[in-house]
CSV table of N, CA, C and O in Angstrom, one decimal:
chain,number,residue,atom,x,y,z
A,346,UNK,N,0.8,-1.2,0.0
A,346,UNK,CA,0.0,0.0,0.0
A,346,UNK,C,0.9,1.2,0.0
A,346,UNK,O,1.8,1.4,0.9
A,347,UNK,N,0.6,2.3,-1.1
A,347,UNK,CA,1.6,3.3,-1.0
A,347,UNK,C,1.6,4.2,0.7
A,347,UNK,O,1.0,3.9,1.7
A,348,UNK,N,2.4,5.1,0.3
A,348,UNK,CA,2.5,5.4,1.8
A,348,UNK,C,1.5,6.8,2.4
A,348,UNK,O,1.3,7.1,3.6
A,349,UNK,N,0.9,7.5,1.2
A,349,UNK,CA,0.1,8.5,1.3
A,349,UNK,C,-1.3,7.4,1.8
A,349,UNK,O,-2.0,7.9,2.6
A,350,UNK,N,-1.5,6.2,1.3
A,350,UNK,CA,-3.0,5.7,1.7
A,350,UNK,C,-3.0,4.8,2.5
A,350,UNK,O,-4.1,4.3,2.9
A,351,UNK,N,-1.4,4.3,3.1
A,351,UNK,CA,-1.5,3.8,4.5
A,351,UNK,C,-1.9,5.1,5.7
A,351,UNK,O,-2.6,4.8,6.7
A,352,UNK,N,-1.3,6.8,5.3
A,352,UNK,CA,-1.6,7.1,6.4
A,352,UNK,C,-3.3,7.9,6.4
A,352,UNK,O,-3.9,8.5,7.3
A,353,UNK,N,-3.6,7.7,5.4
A,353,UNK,CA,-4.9,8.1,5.0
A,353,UNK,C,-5.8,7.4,6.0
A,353,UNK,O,-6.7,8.0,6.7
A,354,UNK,N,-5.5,6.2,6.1
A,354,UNK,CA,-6.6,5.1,6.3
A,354,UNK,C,-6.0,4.9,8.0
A,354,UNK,O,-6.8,4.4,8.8
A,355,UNK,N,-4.8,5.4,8.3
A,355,UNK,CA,-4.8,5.5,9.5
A,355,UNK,C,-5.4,6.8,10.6
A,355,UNK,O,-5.6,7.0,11.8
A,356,UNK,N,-5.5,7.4,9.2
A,356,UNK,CA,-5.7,9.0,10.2
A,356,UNK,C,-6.8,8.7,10.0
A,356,UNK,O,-7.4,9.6,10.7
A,357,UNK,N,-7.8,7.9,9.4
A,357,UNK,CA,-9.7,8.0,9.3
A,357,UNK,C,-9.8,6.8,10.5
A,357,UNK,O,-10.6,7.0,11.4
A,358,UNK,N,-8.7,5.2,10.3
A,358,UNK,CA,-9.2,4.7,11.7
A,358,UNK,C,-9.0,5.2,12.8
A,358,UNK,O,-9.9,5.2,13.7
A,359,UNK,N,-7.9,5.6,13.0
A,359,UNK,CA,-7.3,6.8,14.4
A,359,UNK,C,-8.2,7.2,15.3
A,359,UNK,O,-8.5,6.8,16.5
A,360,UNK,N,-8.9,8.3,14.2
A,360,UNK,CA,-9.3,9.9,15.0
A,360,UNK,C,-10.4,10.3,13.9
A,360,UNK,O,-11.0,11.4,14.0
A,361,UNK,N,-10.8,9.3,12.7
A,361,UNK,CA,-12.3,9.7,11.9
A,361,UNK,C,-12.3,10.5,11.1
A,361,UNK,O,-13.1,10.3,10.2
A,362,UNK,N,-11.4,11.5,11.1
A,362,UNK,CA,-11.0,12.6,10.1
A,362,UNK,C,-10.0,13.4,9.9
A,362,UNK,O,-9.1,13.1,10.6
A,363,UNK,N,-9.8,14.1,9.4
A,363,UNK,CA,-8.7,14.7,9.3
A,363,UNK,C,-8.4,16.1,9.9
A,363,UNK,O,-7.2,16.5,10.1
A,364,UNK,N,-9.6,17.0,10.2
A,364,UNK,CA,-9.5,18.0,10.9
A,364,UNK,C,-9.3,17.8,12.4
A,364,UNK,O,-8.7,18.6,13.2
A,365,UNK,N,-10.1,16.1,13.0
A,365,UNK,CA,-9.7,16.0,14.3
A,365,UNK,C,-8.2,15.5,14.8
A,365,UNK,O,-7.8,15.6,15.9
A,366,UNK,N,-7.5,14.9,13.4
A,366,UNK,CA,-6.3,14.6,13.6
A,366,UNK,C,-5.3,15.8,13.2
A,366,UNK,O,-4.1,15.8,13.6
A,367,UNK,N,-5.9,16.7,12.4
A,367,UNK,CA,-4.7,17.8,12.2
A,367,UNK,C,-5.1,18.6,13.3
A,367,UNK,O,-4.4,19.5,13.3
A,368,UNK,N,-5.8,18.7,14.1
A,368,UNK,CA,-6.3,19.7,15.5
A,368,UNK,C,-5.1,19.2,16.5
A,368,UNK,O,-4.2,19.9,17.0
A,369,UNK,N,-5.5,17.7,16.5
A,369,UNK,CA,-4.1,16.9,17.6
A,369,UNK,C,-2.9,17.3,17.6
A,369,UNK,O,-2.4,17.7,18.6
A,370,UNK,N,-2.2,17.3,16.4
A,370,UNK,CA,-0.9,17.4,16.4
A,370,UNK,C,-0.7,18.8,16.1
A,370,UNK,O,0.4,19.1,16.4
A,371,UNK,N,-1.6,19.9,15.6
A,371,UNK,CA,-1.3,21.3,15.3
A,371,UNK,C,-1.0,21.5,14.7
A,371,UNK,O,-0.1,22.3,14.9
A,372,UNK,N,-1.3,21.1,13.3
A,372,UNK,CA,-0.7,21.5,11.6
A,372,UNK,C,-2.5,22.0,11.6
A,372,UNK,O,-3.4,21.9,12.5
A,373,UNK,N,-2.6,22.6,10.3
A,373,UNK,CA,-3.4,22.6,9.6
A,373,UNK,C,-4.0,21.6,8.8
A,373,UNK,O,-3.3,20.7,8.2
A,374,UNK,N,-5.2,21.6,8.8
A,374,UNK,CA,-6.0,20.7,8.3
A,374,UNK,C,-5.4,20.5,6.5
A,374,UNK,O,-5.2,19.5,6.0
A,375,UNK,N,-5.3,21.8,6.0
A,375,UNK,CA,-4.6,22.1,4.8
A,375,UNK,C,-3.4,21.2,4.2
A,375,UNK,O,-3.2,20.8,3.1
A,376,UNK,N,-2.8,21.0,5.2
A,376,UNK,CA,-1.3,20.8,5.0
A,376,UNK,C,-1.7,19.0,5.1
A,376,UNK,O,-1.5,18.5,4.0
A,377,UNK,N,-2.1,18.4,5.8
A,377,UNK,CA,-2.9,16.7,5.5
A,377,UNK,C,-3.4,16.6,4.2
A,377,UNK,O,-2.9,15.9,3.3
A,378,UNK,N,-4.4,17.6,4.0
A,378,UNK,CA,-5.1,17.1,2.9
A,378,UNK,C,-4.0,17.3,1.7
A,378,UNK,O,-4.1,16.5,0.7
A,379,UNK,N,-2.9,18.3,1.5
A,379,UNK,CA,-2.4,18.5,0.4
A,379,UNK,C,-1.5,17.6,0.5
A,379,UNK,O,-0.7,17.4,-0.4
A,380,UNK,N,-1.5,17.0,1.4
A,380,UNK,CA,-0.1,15.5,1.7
A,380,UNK,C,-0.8,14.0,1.3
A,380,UNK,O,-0.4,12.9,1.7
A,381,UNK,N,-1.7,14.1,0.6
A,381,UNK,CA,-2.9,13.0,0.4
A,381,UNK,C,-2.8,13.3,-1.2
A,381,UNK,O,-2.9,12.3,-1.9
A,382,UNK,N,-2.5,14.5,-1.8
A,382,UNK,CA,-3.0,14.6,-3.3
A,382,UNK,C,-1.5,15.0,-3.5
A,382,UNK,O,-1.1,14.6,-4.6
A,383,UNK,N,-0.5,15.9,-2.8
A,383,UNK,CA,0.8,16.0,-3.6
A,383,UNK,C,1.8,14.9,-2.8
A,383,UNK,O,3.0,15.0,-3.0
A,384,UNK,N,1.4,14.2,-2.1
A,384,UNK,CA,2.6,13.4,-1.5
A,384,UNK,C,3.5,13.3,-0.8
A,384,UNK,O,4.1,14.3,-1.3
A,385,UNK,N,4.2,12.9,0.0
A,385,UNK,CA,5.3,12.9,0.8
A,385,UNK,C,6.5,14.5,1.0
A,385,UNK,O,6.9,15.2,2.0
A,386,UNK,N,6.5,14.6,-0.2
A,386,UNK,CA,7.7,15.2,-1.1
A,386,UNK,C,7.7,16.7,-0.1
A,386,UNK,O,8.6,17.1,0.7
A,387,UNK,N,6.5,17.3,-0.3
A,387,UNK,CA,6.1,18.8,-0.1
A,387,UNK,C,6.1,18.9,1.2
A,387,UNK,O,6.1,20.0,1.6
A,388,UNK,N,6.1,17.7,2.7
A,388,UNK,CA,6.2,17.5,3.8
A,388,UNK,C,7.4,17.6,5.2
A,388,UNK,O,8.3,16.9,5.5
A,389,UNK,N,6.9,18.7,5.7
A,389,UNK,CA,8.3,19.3,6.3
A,389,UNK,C,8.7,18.1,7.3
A,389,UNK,O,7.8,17.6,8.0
A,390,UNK,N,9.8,17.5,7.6
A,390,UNK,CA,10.5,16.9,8.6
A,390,UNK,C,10.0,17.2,10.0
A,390,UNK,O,10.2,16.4,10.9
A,391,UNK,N,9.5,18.5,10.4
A,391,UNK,CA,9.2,18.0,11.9
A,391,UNK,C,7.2,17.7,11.8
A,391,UNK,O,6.6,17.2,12.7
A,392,UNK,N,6.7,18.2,10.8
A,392,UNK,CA,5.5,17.7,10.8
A,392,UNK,C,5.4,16.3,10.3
A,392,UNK,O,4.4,15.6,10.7
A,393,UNK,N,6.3,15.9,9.4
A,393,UNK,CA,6.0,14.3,9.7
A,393,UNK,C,6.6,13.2,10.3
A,393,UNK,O,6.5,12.0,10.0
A,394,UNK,N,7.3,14.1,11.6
A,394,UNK,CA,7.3,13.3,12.6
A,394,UNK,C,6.6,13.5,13.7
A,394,UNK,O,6.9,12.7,14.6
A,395,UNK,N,5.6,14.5,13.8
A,395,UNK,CA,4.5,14.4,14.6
A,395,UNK,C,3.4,13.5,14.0
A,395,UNK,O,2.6,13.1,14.8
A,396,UNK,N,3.1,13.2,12.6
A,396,UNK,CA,2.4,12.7,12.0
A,396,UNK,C,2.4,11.2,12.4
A,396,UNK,O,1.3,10.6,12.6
A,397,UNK,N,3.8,10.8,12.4
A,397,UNK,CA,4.2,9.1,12.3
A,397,UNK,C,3.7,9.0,14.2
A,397,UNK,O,3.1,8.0,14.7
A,398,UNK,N,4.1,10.3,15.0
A,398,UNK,CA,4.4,9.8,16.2
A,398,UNK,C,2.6,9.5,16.6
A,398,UNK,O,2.0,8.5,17.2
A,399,UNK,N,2.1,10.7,16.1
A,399,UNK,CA,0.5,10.6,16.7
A,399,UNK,C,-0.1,9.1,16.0
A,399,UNK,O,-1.0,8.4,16.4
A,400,UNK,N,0.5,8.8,14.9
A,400,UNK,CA,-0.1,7.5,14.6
A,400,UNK,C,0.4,6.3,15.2
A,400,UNK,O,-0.1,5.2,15.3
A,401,UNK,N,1.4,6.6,15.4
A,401,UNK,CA,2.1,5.0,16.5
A,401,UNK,C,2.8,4.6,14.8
A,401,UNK,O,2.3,3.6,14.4
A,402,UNK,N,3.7,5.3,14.1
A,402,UNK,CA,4.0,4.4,12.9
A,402,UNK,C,5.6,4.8,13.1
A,402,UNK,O,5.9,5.7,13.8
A,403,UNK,N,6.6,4.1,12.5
A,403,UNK,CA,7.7,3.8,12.7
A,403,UNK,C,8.2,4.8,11.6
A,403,UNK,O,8.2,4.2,10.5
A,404,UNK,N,8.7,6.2,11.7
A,404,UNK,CA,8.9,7.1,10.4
A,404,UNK,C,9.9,6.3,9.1
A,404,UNK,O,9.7,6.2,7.9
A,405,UNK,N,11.1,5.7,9.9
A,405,UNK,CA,11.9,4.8,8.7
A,405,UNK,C,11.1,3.7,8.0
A,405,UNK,O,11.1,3.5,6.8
A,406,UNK,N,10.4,3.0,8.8
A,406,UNK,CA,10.2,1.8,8.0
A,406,UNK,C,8.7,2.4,6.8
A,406,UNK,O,8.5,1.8,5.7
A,407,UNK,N,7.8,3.6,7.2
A,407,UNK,CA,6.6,4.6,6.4
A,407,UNK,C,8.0,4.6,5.1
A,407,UNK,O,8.0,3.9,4.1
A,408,UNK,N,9.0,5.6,5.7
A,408,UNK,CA,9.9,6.2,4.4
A,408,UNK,C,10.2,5.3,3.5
A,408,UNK,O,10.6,5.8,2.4
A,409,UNK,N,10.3,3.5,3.6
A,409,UNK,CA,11.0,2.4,3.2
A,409,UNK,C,9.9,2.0,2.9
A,409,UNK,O,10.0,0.8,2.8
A,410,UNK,N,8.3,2.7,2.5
A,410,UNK,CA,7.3,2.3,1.9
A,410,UNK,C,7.0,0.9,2.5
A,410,UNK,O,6.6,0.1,1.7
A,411,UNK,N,7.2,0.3,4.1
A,411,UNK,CA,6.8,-0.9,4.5
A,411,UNK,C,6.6,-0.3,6.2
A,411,UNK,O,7.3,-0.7,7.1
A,412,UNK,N,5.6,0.5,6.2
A,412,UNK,CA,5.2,0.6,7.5
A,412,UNK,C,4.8,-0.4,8.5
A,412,UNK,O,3.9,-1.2,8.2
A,413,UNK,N,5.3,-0.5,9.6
A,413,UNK,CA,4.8,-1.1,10.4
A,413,UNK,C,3.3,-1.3,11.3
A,413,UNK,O,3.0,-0.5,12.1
A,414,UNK,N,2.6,-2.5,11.0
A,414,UNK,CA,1.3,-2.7,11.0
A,414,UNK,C,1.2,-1.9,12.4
A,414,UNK,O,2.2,-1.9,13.2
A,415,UNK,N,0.1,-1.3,12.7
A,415,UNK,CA,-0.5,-0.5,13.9
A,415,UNK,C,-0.8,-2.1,14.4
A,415,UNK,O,-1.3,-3.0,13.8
A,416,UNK,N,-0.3,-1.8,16.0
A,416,UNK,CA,-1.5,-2.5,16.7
A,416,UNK,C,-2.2,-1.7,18.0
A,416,UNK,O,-1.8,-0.7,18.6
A,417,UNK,N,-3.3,-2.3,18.3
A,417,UNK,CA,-4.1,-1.6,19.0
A,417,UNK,C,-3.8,-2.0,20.4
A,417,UNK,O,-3.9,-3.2,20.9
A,418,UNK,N,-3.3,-0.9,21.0
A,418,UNK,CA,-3.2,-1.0,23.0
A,418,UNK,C,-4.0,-0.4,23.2
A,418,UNK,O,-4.7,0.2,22.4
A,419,UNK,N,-4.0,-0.4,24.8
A,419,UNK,CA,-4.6,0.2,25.3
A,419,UNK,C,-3.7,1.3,26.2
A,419,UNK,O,-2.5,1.2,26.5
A,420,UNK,N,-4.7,2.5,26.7
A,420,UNK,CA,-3.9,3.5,27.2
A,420,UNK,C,-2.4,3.5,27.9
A,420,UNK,O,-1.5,4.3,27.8
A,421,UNK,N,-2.7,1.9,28.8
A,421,UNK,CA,-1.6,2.0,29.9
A,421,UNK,C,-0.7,1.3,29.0
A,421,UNK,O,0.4,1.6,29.4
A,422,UNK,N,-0.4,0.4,27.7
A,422,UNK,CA,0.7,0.2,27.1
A,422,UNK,C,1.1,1.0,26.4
A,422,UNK,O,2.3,1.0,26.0
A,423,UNK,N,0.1,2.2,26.0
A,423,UNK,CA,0.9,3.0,25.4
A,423,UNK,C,1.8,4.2,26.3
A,423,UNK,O,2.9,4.7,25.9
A,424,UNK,N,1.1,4.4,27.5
A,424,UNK,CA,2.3,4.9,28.6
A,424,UNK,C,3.4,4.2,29.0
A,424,UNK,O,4.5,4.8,29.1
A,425,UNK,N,3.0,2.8,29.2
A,425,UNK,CA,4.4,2.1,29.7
A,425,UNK,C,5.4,2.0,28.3
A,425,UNK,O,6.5,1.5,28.3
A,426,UNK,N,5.0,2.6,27.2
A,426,UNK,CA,6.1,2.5,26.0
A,426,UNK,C,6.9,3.5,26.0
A,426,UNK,O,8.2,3.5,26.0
A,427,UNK,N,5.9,4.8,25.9
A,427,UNK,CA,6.6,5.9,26.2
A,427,UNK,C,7.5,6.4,27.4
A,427,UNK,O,8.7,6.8,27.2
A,428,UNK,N,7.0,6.3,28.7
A,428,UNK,CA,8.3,5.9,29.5
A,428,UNK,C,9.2,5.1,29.7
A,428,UNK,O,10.1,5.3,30.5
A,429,UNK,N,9.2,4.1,29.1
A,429,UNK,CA,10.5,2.7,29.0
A,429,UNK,C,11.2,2.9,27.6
A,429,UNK,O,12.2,2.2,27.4
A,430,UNK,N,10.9,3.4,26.8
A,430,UNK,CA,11.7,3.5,25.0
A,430,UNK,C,12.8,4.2,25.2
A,430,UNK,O,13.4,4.2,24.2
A,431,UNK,N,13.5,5.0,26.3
A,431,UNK,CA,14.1,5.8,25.7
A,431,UNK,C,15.3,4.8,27.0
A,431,UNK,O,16.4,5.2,27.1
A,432,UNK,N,14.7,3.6,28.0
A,432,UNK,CA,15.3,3.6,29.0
A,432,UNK,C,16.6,2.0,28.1
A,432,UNK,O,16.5,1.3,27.2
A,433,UNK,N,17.8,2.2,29.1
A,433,UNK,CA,18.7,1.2,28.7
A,433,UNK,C,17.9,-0.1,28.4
A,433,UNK,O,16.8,-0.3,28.7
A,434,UNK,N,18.6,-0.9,27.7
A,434,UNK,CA,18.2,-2.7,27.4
A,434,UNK,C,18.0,-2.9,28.7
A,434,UNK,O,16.9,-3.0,29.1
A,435,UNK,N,19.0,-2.9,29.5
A,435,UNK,CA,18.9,-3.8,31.2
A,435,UNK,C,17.4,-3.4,31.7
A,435,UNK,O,16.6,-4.3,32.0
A,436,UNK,N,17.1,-2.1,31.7
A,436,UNK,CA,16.3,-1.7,32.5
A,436,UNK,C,14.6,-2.1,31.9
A,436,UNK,O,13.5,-2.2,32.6
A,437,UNK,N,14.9,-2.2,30.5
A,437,UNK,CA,13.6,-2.9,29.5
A,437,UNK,C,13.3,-4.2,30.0
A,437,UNK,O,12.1,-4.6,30.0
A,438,UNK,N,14.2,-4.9,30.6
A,438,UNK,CA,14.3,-6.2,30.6
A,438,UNK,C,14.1,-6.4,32.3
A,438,UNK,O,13.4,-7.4,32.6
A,439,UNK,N,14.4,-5.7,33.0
A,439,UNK,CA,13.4,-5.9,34.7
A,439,UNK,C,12.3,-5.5,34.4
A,439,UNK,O,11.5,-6.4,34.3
A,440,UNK,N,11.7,-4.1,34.0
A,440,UNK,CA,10.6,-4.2,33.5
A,440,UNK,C,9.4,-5.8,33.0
A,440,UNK,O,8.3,-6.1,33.4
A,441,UNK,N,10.5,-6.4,31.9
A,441,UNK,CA,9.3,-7.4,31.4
A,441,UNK,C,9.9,-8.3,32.8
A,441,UNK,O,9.1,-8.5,33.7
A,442,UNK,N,10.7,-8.6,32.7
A,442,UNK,CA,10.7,-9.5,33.8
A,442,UNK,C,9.7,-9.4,35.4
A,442,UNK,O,9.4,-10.3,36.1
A,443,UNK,N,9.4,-8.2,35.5
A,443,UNK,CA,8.4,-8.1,36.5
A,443,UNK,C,7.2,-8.2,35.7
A,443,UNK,O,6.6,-9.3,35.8
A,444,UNK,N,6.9,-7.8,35.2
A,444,UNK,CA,5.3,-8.3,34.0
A,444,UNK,C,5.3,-9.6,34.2
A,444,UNK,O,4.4,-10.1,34.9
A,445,UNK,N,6.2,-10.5,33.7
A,445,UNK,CA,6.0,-11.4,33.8
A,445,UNK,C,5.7,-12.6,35.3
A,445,UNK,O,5.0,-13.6,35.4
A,446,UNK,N,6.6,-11.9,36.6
A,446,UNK,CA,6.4,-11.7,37.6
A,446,UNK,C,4.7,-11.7,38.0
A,446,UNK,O,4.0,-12.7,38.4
A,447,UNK,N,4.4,-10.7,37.8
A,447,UNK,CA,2.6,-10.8,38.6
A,447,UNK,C,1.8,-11.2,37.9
A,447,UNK,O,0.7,-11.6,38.4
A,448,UNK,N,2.1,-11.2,36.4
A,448,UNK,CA,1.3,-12.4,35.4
A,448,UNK,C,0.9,-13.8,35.9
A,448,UNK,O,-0.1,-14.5,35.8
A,449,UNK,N,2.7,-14.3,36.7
A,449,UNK,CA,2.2,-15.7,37.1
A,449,UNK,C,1.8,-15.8,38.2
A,449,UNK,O,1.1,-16.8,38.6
A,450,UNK,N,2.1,-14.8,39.2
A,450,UNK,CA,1.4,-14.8,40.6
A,450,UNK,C,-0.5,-14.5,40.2
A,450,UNK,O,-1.3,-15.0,41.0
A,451,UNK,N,-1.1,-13.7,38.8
A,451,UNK,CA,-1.9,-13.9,39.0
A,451,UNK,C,-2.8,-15.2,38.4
A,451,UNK,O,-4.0,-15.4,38.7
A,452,UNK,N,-1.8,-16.3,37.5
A,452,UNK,CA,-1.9,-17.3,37.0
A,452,UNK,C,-2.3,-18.1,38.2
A,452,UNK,O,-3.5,-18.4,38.5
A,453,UNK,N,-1.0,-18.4,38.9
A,453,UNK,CA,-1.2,-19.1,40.2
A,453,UNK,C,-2.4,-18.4,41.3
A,453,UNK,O,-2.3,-18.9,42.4
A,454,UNK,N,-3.2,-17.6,41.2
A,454,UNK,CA,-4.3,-17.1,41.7
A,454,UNK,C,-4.2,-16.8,43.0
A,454,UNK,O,-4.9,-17.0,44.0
A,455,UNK,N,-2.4,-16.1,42.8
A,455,UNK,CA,-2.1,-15.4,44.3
A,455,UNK,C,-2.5,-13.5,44.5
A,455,UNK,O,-2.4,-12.7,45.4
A,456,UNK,N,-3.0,-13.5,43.1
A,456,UNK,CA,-3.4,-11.9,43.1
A,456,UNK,C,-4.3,-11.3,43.1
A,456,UNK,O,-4.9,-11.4,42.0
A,457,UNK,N,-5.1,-10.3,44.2
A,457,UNK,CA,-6.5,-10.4,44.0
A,457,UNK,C,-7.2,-9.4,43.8
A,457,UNK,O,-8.4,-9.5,43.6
């Protein structure tokens, strides 16, 4: 799917339209729509990386025309991403290792 009608179809599943997704990030509504009919090209570098960011899309792999599929979290994985992405490997990795932690404590039906 080219890369103008992956983010088309993400900014209508998103947020429904396009004035409610250019309100979000604070471009003009203008500047979407003319990025839908002239393409990538005419698109300033820090608007389309608020673009990729508000959609959860990976800007290199959009630019490499093989975006990475959205998946749908919910609020709190999308906070625990944003505070742990920028943190060391080690510290990613206590992180999952406690996840994994009260997952089985709640497996074993010690958590209530």
């Amino acid at each position: 799917m080219p890369q103008v009608d992956y983010l088309k179809e993400e900014i209508s599943r998103q947020y429904g339209n396009v004035s409610k997704f250019a309100e979000h990030i604070g471009v003009p509504a203008t500047t979407i729509r003319n990025m839908f009919t002239r393409g990538l090209d005419g698109i300033g570098t820090g608007t389309m990386v608020r673009i990729c960011d508000a959609l959860h899309i990976d800007i290199s792999s959009l630019m490499r025309d093989e975006p990475k599929k959205q998946l749908d979290f919910d609020d709190f994985t999308y906070a625990l991403y944003n505070e742990s992405r920028d943190l060391p490997e080690e510290k990613k990795q206590m992180l999952l290792e406690m996840a994994r932690f009260f997952n089985k404590e709640l497996q074993n039906g010690k958590e209530g």
